[in-house]
CSV table of C-alpha atoms in Angstrom, one decimal:
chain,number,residue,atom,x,y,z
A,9,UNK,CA,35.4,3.8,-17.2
A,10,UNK,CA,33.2,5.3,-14.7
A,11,UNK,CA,30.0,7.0,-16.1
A,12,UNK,CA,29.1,10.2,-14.9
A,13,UNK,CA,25.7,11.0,-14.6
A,14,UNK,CA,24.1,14.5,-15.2
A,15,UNK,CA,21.2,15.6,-13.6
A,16,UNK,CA,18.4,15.1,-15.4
A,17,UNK,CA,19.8,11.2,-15.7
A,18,UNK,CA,19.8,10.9,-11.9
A,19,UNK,CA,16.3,12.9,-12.6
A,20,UNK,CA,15.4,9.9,-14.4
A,21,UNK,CA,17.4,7.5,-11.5
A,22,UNK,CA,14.9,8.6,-9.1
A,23,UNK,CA,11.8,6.5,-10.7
A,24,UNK,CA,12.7,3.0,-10.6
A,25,UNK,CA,14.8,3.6,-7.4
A,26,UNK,CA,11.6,5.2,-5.2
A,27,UNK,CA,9.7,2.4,-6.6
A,28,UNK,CA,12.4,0.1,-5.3
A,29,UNK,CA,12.4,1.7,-1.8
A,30,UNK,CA,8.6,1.1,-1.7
A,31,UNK,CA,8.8,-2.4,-2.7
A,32,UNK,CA,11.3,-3.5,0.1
A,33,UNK,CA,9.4,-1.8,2.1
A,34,UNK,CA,6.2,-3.4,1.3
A,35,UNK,CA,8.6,-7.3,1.8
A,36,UNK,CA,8.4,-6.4,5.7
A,37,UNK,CA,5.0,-7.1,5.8
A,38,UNK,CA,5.0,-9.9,2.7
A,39,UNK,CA,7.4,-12.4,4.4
A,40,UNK,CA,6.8,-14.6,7.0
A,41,UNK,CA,6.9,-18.3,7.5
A,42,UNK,CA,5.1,-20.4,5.2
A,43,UNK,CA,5.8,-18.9,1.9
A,44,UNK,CA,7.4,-19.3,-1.0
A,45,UNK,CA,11.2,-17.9,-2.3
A,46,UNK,CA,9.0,-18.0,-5.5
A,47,UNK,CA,6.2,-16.3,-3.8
A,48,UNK,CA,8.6,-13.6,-2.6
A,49,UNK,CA,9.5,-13.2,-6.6
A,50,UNK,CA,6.3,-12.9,-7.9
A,51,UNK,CA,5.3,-10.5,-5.4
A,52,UNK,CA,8.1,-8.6,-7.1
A,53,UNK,CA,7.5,-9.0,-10.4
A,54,UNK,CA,3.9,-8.2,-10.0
A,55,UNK,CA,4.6,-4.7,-8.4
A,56,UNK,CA,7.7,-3.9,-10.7
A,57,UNK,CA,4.7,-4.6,-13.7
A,58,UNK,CA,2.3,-2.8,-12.2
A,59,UNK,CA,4.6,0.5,-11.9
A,60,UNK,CA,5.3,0.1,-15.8
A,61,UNK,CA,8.7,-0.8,-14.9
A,62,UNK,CA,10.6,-4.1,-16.1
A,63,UNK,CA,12.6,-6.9,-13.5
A,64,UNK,CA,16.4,-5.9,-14.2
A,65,UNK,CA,18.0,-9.2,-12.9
A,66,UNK,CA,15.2,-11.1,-15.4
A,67,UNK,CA,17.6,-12.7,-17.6
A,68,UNK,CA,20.6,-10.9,-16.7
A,69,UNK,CA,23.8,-13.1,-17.9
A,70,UNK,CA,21.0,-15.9,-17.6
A,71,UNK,CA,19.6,-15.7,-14.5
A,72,UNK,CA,16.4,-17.0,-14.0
A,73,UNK,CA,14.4,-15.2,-11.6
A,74,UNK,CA,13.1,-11.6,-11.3
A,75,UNK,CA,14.8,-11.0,-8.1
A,76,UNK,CA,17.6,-12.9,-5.9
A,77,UNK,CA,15.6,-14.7,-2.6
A,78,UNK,CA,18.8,-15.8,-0.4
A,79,UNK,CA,18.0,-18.2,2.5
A,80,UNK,CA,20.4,-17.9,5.7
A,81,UNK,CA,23.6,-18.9,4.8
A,82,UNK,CA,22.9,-17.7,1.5
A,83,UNK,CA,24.9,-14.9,0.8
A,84,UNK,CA,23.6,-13.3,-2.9
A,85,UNK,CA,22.0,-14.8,-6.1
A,86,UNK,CA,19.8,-17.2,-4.3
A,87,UNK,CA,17.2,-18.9,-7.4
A,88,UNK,CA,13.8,-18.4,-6.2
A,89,UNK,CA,12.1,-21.6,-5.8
A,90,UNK,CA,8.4,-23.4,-5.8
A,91,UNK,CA,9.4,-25.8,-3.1
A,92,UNK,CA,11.6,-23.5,-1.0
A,93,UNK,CA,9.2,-22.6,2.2
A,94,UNK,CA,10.2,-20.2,4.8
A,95,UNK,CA,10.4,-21.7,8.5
A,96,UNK,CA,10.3,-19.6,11.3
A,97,UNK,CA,13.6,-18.0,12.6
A,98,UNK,CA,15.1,-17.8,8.9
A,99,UNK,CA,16.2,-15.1,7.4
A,100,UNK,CA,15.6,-14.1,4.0
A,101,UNK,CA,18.2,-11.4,1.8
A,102,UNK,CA,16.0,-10.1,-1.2
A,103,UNK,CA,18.3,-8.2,-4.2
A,104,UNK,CA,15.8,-6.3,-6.8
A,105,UNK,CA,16.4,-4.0,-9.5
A,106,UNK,CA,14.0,-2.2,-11.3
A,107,UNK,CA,14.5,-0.6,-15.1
A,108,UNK,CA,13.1,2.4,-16.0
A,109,UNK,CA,13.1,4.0,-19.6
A,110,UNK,CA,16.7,2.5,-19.8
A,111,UNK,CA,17.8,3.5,-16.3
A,112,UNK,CA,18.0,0.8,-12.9
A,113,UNK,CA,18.0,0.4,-9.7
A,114,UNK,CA,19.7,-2.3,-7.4
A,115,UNK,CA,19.1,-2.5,-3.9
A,116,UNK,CA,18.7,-4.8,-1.3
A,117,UNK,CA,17.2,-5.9,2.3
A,118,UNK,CA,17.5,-9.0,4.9
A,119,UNK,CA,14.5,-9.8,6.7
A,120,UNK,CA,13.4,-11.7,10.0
A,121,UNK,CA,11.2,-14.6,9.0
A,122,UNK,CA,8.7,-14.5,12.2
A,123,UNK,CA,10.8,-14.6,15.5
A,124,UNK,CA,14.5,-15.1,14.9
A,125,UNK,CA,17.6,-15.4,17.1
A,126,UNK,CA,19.5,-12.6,18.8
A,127,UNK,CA,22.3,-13.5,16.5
A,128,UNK,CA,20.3,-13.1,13.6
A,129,UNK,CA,18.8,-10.1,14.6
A,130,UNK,CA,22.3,-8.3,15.5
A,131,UNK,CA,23.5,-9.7,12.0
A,132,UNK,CA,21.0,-7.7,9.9
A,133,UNK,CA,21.0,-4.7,11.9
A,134,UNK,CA,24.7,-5.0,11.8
A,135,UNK,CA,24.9,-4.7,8.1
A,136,UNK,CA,22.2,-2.3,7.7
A,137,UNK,CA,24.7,0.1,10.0
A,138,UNK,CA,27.7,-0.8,8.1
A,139,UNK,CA,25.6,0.1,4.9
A,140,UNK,CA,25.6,3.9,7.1
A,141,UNK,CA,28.8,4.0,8.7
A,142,UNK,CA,30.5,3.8,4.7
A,143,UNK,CA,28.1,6.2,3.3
A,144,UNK,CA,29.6,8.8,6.0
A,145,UNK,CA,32.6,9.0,3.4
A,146,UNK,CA,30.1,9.1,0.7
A,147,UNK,CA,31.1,12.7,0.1
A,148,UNK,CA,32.7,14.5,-2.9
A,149,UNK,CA,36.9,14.7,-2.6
A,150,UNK,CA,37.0,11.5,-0.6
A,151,UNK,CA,38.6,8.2,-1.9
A,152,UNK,CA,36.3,5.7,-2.7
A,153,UNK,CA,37.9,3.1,-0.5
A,154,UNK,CA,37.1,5.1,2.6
A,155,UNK,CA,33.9,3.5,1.9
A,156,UNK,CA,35.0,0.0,1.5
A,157,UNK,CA,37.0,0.7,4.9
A,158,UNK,CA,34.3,2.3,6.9
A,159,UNK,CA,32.0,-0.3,6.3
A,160,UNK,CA,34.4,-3.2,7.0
A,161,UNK,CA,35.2,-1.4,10.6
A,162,UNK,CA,31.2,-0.9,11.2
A,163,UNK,CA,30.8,-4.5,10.8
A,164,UNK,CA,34.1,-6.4,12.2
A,165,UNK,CA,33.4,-3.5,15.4
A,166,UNK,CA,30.3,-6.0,15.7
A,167,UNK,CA,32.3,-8.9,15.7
A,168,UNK,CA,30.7,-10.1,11.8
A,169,UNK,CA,33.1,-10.6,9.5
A,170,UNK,CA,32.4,-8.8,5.7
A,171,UNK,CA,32.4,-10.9,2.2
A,172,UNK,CA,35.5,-10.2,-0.1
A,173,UNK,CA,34.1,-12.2,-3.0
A,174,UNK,CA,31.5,-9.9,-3.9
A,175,UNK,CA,31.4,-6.1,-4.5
A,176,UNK,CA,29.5,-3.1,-4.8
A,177,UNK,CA,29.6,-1.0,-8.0
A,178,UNK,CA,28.1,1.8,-10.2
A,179,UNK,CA,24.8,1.6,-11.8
A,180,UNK,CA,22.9,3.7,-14.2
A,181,UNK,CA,22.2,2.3,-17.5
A,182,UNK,CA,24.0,-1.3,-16.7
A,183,UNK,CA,23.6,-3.0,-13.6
A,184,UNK,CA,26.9,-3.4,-13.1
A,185,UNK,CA,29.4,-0.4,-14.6
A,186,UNK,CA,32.5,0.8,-13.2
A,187,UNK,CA,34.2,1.0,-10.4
A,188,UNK,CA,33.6,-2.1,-8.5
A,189,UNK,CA,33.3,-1.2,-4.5
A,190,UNK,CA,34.7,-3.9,-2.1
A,191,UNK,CA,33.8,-3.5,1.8
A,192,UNK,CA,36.6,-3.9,3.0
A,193,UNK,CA,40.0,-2.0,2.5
A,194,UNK,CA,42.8,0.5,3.6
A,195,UNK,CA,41.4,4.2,3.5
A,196,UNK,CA,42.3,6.4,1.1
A,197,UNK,CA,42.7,4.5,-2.2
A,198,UNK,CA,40.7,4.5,-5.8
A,199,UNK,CA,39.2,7.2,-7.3
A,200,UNK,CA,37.8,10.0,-6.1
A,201,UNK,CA,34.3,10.5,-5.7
A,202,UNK,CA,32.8,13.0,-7.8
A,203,UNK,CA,29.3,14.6,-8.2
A,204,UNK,CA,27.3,12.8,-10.7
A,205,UNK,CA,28.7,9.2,-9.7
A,206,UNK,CA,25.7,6.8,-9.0
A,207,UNK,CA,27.2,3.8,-6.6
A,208,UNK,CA,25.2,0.4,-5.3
A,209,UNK,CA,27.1,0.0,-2.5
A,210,UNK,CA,26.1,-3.2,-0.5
A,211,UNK,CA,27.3,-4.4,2.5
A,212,UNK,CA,27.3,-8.7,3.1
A,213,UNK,CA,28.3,-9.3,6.4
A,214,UNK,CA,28.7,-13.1,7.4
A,215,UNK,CA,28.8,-14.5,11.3
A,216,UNK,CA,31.7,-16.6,10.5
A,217,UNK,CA,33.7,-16.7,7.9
A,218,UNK,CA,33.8,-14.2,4.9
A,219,UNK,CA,35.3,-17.3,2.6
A,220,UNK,CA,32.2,-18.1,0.1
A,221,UNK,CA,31.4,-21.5,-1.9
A,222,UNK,CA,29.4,-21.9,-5.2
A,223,UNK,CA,26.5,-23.9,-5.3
A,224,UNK,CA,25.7,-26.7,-8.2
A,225,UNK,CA,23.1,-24.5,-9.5
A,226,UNK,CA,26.1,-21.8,-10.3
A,227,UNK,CA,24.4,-19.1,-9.5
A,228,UNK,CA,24.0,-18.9,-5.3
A,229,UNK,CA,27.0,-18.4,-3.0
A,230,UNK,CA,27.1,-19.3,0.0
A,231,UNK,CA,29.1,-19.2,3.3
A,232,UNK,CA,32.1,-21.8,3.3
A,233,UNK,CA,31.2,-22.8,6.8
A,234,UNK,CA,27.7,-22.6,6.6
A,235,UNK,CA,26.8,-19.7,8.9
A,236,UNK,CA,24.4,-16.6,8.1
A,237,UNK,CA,25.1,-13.6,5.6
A,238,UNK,CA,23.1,-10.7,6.0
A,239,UNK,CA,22.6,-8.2,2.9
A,240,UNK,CA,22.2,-4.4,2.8
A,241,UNK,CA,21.8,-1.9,-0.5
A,242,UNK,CA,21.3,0.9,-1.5
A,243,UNK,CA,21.6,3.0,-5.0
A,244,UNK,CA,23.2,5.9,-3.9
A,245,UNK,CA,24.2,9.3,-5.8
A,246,UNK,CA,27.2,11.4,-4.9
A,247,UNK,CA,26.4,15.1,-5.4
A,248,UNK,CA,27.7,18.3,-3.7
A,249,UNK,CA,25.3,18.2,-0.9
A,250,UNK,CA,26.3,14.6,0.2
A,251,UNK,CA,25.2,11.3,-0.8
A,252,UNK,CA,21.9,10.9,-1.8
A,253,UNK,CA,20.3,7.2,-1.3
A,254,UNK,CA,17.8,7.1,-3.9
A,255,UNK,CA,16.4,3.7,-2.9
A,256,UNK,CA,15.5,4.4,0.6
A,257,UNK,CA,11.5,5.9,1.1
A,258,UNK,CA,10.9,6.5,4.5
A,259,UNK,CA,7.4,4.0,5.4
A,260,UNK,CA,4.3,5.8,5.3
A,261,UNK,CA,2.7,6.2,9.4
């Protein structure tokens, strides 16, 4: 069932998303080579803590970190890590969600570690577009795969190829609530978008193939042929004015 949200709920959204949006932010200047994936977590944690807010992945269905720190071919859910260093030309995908008086966030970013490839470069900004391209359709009356399929033409246009084995969704009170949101798809299928509906959709765009493999730890997926995956996220609200991304905050000059 998909949960609408009134507005004093997406009132209540707006905290731990804007807090969100300023901690991603703050990552571009954080990361670079010689850290930590358990550095990049406790960086987190501490400015989730410090904004009275709690780590929503902490614990979720087990998961032992308070954010997901995915390394190149990495795709999502990657365990942060005391021995896991950042080398120059990685790149890093960092998922976060922060709870707020019973309300989360979930959003995501892949970073540059230091100077990276042209390929690398074009991956990330190619699923930070795709991330724009579906929220175009982000609009009430539309079908919620013309998401799905405007993302999945933004990113193959690119010549990337999108992940199928993991989905968007809503978010509000769970992380994860109904409906699921694939990026990739015919137009003009699923519900319809309404105002009041509170999506993560996420974009992860691979450079070769979009088949994915589990790792031992049974948490981390990764690429089946071992190339990058890029990330993109945003929570986003559908009202009557057009979609509203509650997790991007615009960098202070």
């Amino acid at each position: 069932m998909i949960v609408i949200k009134s507005k004093e709920e997406i009132e209540l959204l707006r905290v731990p998303c804007r807090a969100t949006g300023e901690l991603l932010n703050k990552l571009a200047g954080f990361i670079k080579p010689g850290i930590s994936t358990w550095d990049i977590d406790s960086f987190c944690a501490e400015f989730i803590k410090q904004h009275k807010m709690t780590p929503t992945f902490k614990g979720y269905g087990g998961f032992p970190g308070n954010v997901c720190v995915s390394l190149n071919e990495e795709i999502v859910h990657g365990i942060p890590d005391r021995k896991r260093i950042l080398q120059e030309g990685d790149i890093v995908s960092i998922d976060v969600g922060a709870t707020y008086k019973g309300y989360t966030s979930d959003a995501a970013r892949t970073y540059p570690v230091g100077n990276i490839s042209d390929e690398a470069q074009h991956l990330i900004d190619a699923t930070r577009d795709s991330f724009f391209a579906g929220i175009e359709f982000a609009k009430v009356g539309n079908r919620l795969s013309d998401i799905s399929h405007a993302v999945q033409a933004k990113a193959e246009k690119e010549g990337f190829s999108v992940i199928r084995d993991f989905v968007g969704h809503g978010v509000g009170r769970e992380l994860h609530e109904d409906p699921q949101i694939p990026n990739y798809g015919k137009a003009g299928r699923g519900p319809r978008l309404v105002d009041g509906m509170v999506l993560a959709i996420e974009p992860m765009v691979a450079v070769g193939t979009y088949e994915t493999e589990t790792l031992l730890n049974n948490w981390t997926a990764v690429t089946a042929d071992g190339k990058l995956s890029a990330h993109y996220e945003n929570t986003v609200a559908i009202t009557e004015n057009g979609p509203e991304v509650l997790t991007l905050v615009e960098e202070e000059v």
